[in-house]
Coordinates of C-alpha atoms in Angstrom, one line a residue:
X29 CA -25.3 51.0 -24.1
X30 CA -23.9 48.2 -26.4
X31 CA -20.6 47.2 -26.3
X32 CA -18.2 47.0 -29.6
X33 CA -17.9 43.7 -30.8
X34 CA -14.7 41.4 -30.8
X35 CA -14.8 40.4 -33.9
X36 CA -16.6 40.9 -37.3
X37 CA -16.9 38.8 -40.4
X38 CA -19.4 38.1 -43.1
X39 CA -20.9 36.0 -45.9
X40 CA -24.5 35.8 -47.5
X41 CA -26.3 32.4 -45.7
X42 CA -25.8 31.7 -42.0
X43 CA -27.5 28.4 -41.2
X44 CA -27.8 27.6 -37.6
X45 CA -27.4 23.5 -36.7
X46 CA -26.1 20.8 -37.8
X47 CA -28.9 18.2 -38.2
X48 CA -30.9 16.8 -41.3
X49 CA -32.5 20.6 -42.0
X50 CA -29.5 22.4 -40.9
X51 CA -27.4 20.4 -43.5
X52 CA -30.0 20.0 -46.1
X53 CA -30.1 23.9 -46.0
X54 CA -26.6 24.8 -46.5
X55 CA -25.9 22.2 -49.3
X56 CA -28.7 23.6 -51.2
X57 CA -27.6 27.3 -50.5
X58 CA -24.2 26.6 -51.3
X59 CA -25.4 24.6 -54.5
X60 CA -27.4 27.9 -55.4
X61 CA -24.0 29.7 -55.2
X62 CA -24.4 31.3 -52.0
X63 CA -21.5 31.6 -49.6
X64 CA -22.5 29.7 -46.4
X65 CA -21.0 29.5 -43.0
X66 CA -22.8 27.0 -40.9
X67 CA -23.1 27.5 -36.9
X68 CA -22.4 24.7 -35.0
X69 CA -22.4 25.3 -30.8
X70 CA -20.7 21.8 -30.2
X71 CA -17.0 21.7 -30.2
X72 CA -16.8 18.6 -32.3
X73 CA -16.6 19.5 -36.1
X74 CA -19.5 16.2 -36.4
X75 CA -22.4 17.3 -33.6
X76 CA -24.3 14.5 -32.4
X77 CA -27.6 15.7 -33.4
X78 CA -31.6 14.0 -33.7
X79 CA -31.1 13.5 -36.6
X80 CA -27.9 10.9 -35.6
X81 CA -30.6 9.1 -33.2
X82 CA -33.4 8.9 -35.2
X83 CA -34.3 5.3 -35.7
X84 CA -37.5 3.9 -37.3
X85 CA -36.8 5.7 -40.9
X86 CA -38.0 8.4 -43.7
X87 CA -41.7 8.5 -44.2
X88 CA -42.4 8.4 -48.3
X89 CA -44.3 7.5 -51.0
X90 CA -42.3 5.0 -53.7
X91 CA -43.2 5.2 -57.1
X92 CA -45.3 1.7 -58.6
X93 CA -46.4 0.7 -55.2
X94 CA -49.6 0.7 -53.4
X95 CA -48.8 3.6 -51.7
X96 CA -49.9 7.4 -52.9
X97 CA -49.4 10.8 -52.1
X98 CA -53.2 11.3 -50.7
X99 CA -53.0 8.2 -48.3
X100 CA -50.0 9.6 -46.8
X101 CA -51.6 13.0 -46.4
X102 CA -54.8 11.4 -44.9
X103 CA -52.8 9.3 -42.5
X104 CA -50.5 13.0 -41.8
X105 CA -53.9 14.5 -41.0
X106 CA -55.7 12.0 -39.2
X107 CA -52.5 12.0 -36.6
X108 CA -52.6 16.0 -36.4
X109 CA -56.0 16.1 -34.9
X110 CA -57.6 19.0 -37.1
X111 CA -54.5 21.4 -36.9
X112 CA -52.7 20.7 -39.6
X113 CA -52.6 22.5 -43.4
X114 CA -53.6 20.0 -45.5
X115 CA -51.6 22.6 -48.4
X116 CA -48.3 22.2 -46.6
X117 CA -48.8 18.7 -45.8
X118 CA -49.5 17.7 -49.6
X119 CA -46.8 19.9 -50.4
X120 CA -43.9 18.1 -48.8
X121 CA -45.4 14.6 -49.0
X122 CA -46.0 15.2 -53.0
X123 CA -41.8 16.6 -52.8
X124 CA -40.9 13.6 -50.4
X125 CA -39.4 11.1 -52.9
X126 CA -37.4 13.7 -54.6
X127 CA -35.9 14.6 -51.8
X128 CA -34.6 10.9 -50.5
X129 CA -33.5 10.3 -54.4
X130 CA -31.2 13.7 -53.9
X131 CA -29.8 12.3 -50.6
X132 CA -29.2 8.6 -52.1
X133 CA -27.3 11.1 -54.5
X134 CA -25.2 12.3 -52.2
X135 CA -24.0 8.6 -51.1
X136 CA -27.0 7.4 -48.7
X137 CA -27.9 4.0 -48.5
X138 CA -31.4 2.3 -47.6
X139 CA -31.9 -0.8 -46.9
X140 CA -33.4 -3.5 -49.6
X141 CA -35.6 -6.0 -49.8
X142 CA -34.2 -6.4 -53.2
X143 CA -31.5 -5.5 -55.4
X144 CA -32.8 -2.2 -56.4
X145 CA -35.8 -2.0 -54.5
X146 CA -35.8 -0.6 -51.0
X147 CA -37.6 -2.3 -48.0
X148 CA -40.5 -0.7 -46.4
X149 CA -42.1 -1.2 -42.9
X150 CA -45.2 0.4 -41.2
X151 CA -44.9 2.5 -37.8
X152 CA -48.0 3.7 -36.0
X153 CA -50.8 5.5 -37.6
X154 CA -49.8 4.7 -41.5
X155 CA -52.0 2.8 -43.2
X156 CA -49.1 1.3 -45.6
X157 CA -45.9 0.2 -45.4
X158 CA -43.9 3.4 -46.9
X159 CA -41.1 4.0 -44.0
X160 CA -37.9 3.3 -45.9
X161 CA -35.2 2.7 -43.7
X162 CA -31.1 2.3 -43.1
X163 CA -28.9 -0.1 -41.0
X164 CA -32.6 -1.8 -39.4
X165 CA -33.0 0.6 -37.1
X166 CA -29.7 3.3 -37.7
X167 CA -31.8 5.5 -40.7
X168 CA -30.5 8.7 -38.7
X169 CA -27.2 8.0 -38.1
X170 CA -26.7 7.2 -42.3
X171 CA -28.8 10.0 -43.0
X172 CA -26.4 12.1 -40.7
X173 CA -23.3 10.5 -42.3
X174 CA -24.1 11.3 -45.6
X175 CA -24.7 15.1 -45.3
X176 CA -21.9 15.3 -42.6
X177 CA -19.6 13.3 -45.5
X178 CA -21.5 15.9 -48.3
X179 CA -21.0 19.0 -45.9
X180 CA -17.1 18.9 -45.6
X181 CA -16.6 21.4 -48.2
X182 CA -18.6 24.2 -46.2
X183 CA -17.5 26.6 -43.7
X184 CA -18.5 24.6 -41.0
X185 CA -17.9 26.7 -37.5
X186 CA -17.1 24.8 -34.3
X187 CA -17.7 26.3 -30.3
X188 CA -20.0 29.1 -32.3
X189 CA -23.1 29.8 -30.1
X190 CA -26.1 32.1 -32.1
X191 CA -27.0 34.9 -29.2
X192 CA -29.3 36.7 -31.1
X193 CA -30.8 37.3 -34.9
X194 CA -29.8 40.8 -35.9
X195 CA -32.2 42.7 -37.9
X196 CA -33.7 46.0 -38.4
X197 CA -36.5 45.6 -41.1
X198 CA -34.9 42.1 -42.3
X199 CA -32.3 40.4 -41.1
X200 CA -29.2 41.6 -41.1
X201 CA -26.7 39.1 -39.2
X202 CA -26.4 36.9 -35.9
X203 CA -24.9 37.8 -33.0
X204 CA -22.3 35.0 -32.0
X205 CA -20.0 33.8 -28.9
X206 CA -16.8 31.9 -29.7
X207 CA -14.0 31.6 -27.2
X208 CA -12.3 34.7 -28.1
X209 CA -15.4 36.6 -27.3
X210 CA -18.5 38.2 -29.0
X211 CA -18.9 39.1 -32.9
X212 CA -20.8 40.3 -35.3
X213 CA -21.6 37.5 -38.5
X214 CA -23.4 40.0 -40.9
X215 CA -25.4 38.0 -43.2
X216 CA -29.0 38.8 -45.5
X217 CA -30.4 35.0 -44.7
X218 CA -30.1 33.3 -41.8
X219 CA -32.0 29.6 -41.2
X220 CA -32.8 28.4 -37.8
X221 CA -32.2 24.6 -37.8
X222 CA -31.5 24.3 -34.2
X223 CA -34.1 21.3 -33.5
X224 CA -36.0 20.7 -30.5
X225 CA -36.8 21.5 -27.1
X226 CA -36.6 17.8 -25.5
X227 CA -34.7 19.0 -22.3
X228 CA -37.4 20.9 -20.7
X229 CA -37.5 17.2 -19.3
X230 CA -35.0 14.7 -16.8
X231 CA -35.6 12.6 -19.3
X232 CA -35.4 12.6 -23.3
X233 CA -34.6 10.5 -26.7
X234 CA -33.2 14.2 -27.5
X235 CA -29.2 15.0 -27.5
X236 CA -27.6 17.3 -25.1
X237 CA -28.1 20.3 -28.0
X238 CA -32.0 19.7 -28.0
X239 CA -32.5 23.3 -25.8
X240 CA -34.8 25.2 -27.6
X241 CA -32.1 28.0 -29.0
X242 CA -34.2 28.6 -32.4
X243 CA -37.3 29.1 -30.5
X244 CA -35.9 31.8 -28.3
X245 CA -33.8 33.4 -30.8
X246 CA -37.3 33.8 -32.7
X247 CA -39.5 35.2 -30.1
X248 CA -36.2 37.7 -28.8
X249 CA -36.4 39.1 -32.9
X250 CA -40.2 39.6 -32.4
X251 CA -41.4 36.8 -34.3
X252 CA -45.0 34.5 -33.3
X253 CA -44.3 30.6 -32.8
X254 CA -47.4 28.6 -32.4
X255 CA -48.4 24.7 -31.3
X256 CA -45.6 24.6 -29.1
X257 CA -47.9 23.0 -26.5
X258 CA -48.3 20.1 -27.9
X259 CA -44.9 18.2 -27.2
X260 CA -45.0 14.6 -28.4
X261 CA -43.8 12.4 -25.7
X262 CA -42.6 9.2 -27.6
X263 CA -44.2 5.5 -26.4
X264 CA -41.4 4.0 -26.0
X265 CA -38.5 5.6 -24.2
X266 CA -36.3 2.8 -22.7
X267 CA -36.7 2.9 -18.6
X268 CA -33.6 3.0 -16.7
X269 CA -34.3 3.6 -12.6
X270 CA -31.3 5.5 -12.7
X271 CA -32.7 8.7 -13.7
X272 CA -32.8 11.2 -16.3
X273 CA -30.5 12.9 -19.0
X274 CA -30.3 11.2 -23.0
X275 CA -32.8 7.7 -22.7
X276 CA -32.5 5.4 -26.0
X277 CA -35.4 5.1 -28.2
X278 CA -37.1 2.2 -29.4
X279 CA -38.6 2.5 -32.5
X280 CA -41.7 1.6 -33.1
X281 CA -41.0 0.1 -36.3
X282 CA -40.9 -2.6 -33.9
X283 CA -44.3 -2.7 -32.7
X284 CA -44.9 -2.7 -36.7
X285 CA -43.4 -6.0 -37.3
X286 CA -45.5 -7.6 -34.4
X287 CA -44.4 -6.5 -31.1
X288 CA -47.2 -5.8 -28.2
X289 CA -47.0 -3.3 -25.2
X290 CA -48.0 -5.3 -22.2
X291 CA -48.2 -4.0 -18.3
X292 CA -46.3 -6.3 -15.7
X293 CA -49.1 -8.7 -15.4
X294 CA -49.0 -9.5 -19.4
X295 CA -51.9 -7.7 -20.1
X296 CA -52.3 -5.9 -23.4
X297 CA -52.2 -1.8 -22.9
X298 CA -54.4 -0.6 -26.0
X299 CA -56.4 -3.2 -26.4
X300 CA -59.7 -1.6 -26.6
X301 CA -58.4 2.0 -26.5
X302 CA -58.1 2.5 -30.2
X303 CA -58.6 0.7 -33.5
X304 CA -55.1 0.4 -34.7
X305 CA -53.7 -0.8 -31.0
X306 CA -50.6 -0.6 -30.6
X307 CA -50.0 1.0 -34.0
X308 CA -52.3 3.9 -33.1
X309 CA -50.6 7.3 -33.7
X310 CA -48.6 8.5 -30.7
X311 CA -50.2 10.4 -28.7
X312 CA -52.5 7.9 -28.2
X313 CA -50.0 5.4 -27.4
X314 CA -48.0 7.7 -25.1
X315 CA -51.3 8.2 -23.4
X316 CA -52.3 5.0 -22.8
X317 CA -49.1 3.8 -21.0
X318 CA -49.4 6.4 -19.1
X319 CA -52.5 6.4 -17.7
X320 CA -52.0 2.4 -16.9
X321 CA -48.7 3.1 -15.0
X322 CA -50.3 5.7 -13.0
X323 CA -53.4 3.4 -11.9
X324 CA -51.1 0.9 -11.6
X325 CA -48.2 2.7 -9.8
X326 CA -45.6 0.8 -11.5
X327 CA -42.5 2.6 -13.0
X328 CA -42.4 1.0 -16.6
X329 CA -44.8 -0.8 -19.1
X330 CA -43.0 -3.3 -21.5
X331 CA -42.4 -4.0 -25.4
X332 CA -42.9 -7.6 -25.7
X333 CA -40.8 -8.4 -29.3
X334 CA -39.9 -11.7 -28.7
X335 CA -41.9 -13.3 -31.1
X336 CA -40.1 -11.1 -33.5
X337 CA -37.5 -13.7 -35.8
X338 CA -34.2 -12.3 -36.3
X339 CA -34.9 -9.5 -34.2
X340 CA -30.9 -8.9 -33.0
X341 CA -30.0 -8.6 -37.3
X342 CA -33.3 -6.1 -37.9
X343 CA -32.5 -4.0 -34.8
X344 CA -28.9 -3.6 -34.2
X345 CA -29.0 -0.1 -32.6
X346 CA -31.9 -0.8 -30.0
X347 CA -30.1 -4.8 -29.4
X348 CA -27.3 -2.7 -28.1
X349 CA -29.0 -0.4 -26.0
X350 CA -31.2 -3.0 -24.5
X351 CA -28.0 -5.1 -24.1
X352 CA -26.0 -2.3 -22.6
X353 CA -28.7 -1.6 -20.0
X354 CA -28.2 -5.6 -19.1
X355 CA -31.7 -6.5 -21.0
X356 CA -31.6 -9.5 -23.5
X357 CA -34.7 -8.3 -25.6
X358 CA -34.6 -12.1 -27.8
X359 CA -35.5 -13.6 -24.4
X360 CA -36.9 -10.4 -22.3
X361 CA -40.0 -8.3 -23.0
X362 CA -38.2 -4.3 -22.9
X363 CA -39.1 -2.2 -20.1
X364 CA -40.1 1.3 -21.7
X365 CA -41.7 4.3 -20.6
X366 CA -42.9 7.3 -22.7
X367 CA -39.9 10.0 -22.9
X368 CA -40.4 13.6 -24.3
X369 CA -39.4 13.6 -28.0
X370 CA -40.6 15.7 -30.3
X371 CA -42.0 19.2 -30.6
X372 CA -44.4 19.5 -33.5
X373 CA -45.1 23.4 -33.3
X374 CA -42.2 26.2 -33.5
X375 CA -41.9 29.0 -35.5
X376 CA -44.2 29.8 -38.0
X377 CA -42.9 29.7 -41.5
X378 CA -44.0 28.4 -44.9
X379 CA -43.3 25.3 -46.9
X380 CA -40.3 26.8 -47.8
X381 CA -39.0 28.0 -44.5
X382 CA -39.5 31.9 -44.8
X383 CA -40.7 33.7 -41.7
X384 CA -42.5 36.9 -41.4
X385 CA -39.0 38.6 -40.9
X386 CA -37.0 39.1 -44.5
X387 CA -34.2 37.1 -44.4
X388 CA -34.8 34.7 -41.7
X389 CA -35.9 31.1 -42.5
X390 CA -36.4 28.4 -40.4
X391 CA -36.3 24.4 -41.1
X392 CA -36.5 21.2 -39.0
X393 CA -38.0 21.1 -35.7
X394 CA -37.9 24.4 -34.5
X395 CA -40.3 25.4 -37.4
X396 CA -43.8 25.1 -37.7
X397 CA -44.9 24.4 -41.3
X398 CA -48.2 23.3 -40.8
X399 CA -47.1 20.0 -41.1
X400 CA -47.4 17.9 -37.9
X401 CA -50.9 19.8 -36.2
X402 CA -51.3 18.3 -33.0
X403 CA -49.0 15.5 -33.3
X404 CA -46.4 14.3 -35.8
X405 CA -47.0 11.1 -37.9
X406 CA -44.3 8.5 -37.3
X407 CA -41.0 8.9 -39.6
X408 CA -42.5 12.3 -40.9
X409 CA -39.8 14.3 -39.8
X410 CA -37.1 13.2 -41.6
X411 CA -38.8 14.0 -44.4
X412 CA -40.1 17.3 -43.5
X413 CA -36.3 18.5 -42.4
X414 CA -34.9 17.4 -46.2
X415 CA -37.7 18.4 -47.9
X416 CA -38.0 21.9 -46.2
X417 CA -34.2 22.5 -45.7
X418 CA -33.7 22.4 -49.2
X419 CA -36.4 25.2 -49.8
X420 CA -35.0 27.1 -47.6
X421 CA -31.5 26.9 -48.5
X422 CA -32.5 27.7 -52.2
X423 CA -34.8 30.6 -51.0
X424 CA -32.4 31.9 -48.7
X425 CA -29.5 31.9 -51.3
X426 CA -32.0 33.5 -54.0
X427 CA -32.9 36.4 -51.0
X428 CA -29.0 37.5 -50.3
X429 CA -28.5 37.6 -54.0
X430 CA -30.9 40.3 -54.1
X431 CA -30.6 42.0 -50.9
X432 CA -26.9 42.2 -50.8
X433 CA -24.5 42.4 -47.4
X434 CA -26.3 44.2 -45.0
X435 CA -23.7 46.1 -42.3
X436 CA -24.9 44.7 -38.6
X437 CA -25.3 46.6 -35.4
X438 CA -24.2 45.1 -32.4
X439 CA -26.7 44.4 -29.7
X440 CA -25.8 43.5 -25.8
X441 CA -26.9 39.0 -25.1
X442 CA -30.2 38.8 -23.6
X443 CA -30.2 38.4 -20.1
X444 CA -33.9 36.4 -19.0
X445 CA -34.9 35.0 -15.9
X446 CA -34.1 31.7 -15.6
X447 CA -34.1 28.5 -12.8
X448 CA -31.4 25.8 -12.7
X449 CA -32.1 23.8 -15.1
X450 CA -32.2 20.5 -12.9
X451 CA -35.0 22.8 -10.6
X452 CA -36.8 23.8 -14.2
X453 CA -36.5 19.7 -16.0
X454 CA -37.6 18.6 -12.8
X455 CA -40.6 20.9 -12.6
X456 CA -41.5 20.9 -16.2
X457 CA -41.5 16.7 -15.8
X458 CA -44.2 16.9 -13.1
X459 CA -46.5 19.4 -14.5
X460 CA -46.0 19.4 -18.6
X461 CA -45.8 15.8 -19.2
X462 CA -47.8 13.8 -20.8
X463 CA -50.8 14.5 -19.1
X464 CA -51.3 18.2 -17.7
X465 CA -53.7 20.1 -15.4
X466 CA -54.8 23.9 -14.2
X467 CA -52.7 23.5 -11.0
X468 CA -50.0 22.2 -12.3
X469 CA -49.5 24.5 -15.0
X470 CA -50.3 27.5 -12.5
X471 CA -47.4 25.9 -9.8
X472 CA -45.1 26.3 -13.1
X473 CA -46.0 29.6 -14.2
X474 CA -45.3 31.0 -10.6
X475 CA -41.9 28.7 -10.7
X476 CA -41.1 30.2 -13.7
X477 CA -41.5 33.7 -13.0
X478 CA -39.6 33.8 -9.5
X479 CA -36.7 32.8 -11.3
X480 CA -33.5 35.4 -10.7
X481 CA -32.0 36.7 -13.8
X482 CA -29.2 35.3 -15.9
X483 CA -26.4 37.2 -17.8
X484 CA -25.4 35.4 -20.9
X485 CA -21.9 34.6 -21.0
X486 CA -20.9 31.2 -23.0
X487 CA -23.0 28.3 -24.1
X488 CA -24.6 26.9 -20.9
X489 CA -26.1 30.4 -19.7
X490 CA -27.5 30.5 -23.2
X491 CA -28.8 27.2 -23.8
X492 CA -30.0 27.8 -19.9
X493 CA -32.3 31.2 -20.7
X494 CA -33.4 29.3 -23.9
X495 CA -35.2 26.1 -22.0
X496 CA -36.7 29.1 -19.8
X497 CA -38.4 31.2 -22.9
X498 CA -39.4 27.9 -24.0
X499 CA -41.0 26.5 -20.6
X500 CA -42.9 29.5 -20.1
X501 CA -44.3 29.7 -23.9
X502 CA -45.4 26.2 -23.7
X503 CA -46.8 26.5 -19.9
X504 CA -48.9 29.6 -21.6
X505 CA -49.9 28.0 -24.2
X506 CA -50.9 24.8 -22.5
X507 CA -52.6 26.7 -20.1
X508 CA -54.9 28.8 -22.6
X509 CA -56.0 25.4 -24.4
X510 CA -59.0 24.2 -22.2
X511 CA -59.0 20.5 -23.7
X512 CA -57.1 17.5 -25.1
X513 CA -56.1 17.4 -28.2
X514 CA -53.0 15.3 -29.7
X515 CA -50.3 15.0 -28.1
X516 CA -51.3 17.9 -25.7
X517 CA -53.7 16.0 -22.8
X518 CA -55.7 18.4 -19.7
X519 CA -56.7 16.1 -17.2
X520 CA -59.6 18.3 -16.5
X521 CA -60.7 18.4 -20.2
X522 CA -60.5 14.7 -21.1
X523 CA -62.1 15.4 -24.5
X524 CA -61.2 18.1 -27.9
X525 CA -63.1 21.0 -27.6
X526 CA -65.2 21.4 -30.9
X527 CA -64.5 25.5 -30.8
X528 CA -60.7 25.0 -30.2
X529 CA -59.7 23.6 -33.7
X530 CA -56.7 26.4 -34.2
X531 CA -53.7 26.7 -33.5
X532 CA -52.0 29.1 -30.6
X533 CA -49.6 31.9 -31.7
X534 CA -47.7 33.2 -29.0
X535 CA -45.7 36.4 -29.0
X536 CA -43.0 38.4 -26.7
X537 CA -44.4 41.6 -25.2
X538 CA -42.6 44.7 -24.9
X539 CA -41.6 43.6 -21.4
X540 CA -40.7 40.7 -22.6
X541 CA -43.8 38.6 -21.5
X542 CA -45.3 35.7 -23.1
X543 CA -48.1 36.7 -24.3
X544 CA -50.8 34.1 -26.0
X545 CA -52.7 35.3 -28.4
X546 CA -55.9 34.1 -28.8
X547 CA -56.5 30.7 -30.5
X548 CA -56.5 31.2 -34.4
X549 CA -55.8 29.9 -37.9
X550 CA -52.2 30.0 -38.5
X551 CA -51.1 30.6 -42.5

């Protein structure tokens, strides 16, 4: 039996986060004369999102350059290992240019190589230099100042944490906690911009936020995500002995202006394990250092940038992290490790963010476009967050307009199974890294499922119960696919399987089980 709500409000758009989709979304829906009200679980009115930390830049094709649309899409495909859609890919990379020219419109500023003409550099696996870039190395932080600066005349909603997505045959609201207790937001649209899922891990570039909320409120309203086993563990994670929690990244637009990944003896890491070196895509990177520290037993591999001029003026944000970990990196090579980053499956949706529910959308991270396959190309995510939160903003404004204010029934917080999360990061760490095997992912799924029950009741049970939906869909989905591929790696299945080209789809059961369906073409 349900209890009545505290509180009940309404308007026609709820957008969920606060990061480049999130904000994209609700500028364009509030453009498109919608009434929005953006969530926001932080109590800070400015949420330190990924988008803030996001370093190397926005992956796009300029106009009158050697660039074009179809190397882009080659290079997104190559790095996706045979599971992207090439449509969606061409689809955003073709929109891609609008989409920085409407920020810049909204007061963001690139860097230039001169007056007028920004500066480009090359990350791993592009074939051109097309990464445009802010502050050196600070791209996500201006890119999160200008649509926090644009987004001050919305209905922004501090300490407001999304329970679940209420909906009968469409959407029809969100069920929230605020500090007065639970409510009822009835709203036609709702977008899911909640980002990633980066702390599964004790270690991760990803804020504090980075839980996985979007993915479980998803599955809990009955809806498929797929590829979410193939987590893309970033190269180059600066190593700190002293544990886990937020690690800085380095970008790897440093390793495009000349800097090598060497072990502790000074020997090159990729040399010989792919074409491009250290420039291959990321997986492959990630891989590599990897399997050298584990034959070697040392506990970091290191970015040698010292031949790099003017290194301190062209990186400013990793200088100060270096510095403030006591590392000089003009006269030390940087000790790194590979640190869970990015999740390049989520829920499914189109290139415009709609989902197989009416109403709900979903844009950033926690979606799964078809853009990023098996591992997402360098700086493409940026781009995919404006470029696909503004289609979803626009389509979700043009949805309430038709569908009206639905009236919302309340429904009781999940309550899931969950472990502390130290116990679950610590587990997932050992056994869903960046390499994976049968026993490991079998020790997790037993983990997982002797965990006692938790009653959501503020932020930190829900964030908690989220991490756990999302540890046992990517444990299931890891487990059903027998070989490596991308960024997902089987130690006992060292190569791609040539039948296993699809992507997974995994559902909730009517117990609330994962369940995996079997491998498949997602549309």
């Amino acid at each position: 039996m349900t209890t009545a709500p505290v509180w009940r409000d309404e308007t026609d758009v709820i957008v969920i986060g606060m990061g480049v989709a999130g904000l994209a979304a609700a500028l364009a829906a509030h453009r498109a004369g919608s009434r929005v009200v953006v969530l926001n679980k932080a109590s800070q009115t400015r949420a330190v999102t990924a988008t803030h930390y996001a370093q190397g830049g926005i992956a796009v094709v300029l106009p009158h350059s050697d660039d074009s649309v179809d190397a882009h899409v080659a290079d997104t495909l190559a790095a996706g290992a045979g599971l992207c859609d090439p449509d969606a890919v061409y689809s955003i990379v073709a929109d891609g240019y609008r989409a920085v020219t409407e920020l810049v419109g909204d007061g963001a500023r690139f860097d230039e190589a001169t007056p007028g003409f920004w500066d480009v550099t090359r990350e791993g696996g592009h074939s051109r230099r097309r990464v445009v870039h802010a502050g050196g190395d600070a791209t996500g932080a201006e890119v999160q100042r200008t649509l926090d600066d644009a987004a001050q005349l919305l209905d922004i909603r501090s300490s407001h944490v999304a329970l679940r997505v209420l909906h009968d045959s469409a959407v029809t609201g969100v069920l929230v906690a605020r500090p007065d207790g639970c409510g009822i937001l009835s709203a036609p649209s709702v977008i899911l911009a909640t980002g990633g899922l980066g702390h599964l891990y004790s270690a991760t570039t990803n804020p504090e936020g980075s839980t996985g909320d979007g993915i479980a409120l998803a599955l809990w309203a009955g809806l498929a995500v797929s590829d979410l086993e193939f987590i893309q563990f970033h190269p180059t994670m600066l190593y700190s002995a002293k544990g886990g929690g937020r690690r800085p990244l380095i970008t790897e637009a440093i390793r495009g202006e000349g800097a090598i990944l060497v072990d502790r003896q000074g020997d090159s890491i990729t040399a010989g394990v792919h074409p491009m070196g250290d420039l291959a895509p990321r997986d492959v990177v990630a891989a590599a250092i990897d399997a050298r520290l584990r034959a070697t037993g040392e506990p970091c591999a290191y970015l040698d940038a010292r031949g790099i001029a003017g290194f301190a003026a062209r990186f400013p944000t990793v200088t100060a992290a270096c510095r403030a970990a006591g590392i000089d990196p003009v006269r030390q090579p940087i000790p790194i490790v590979p640190g869970a980053h990015y999740s390049c499956g989520g829920v499914v949706t189109d290139v415009s963010g709609q989902t197989e529910l009416p109403g709900l959308y979903a844009a950033g991270e926690v979606a799964r476009t078809g853009m990023h396959g098996a591992n997402r190309l360098a700086s493409n995510s940026l781009l995919e967050g404006l470029v696909v939160g503004n289609r979803a903003g626009r389509a979700a404004a043009a949805h309430a307009r038709a569908a009206g204010i639905p009236r919302a029934r309340m429904a009781e917080p999940i309550s899931y199974s969950a472990p502390a999360r130290a116990d679950l990061q610590q587990a997932m760490s050992r056994d869903a890294s960046v390499v994976r095997d049968g026993a490991g992912l079998q020790r997790l799924t037993e983990m997982l499922g002797a965990a006692p029950i938790r009653h959501v009741a503020g932020r930190r049970d829900a964030e908690d119960v989220a991490l756990a939906l999302a540890a046992r869909t990517v444990t299931a989905a890891a487990r059903a696919r027998a070989e490596s591929r991308g960024c997902h790696h089987r130690a006992e299945y060292p190569a791609a399987g040539t039948d296993l080209g699809r992507s997974s789809l995994v559902r909730l059961g009517s117990s609330c089980d994962v369940q995996v369906e079997a491998l498949a073409a997602v549309g």
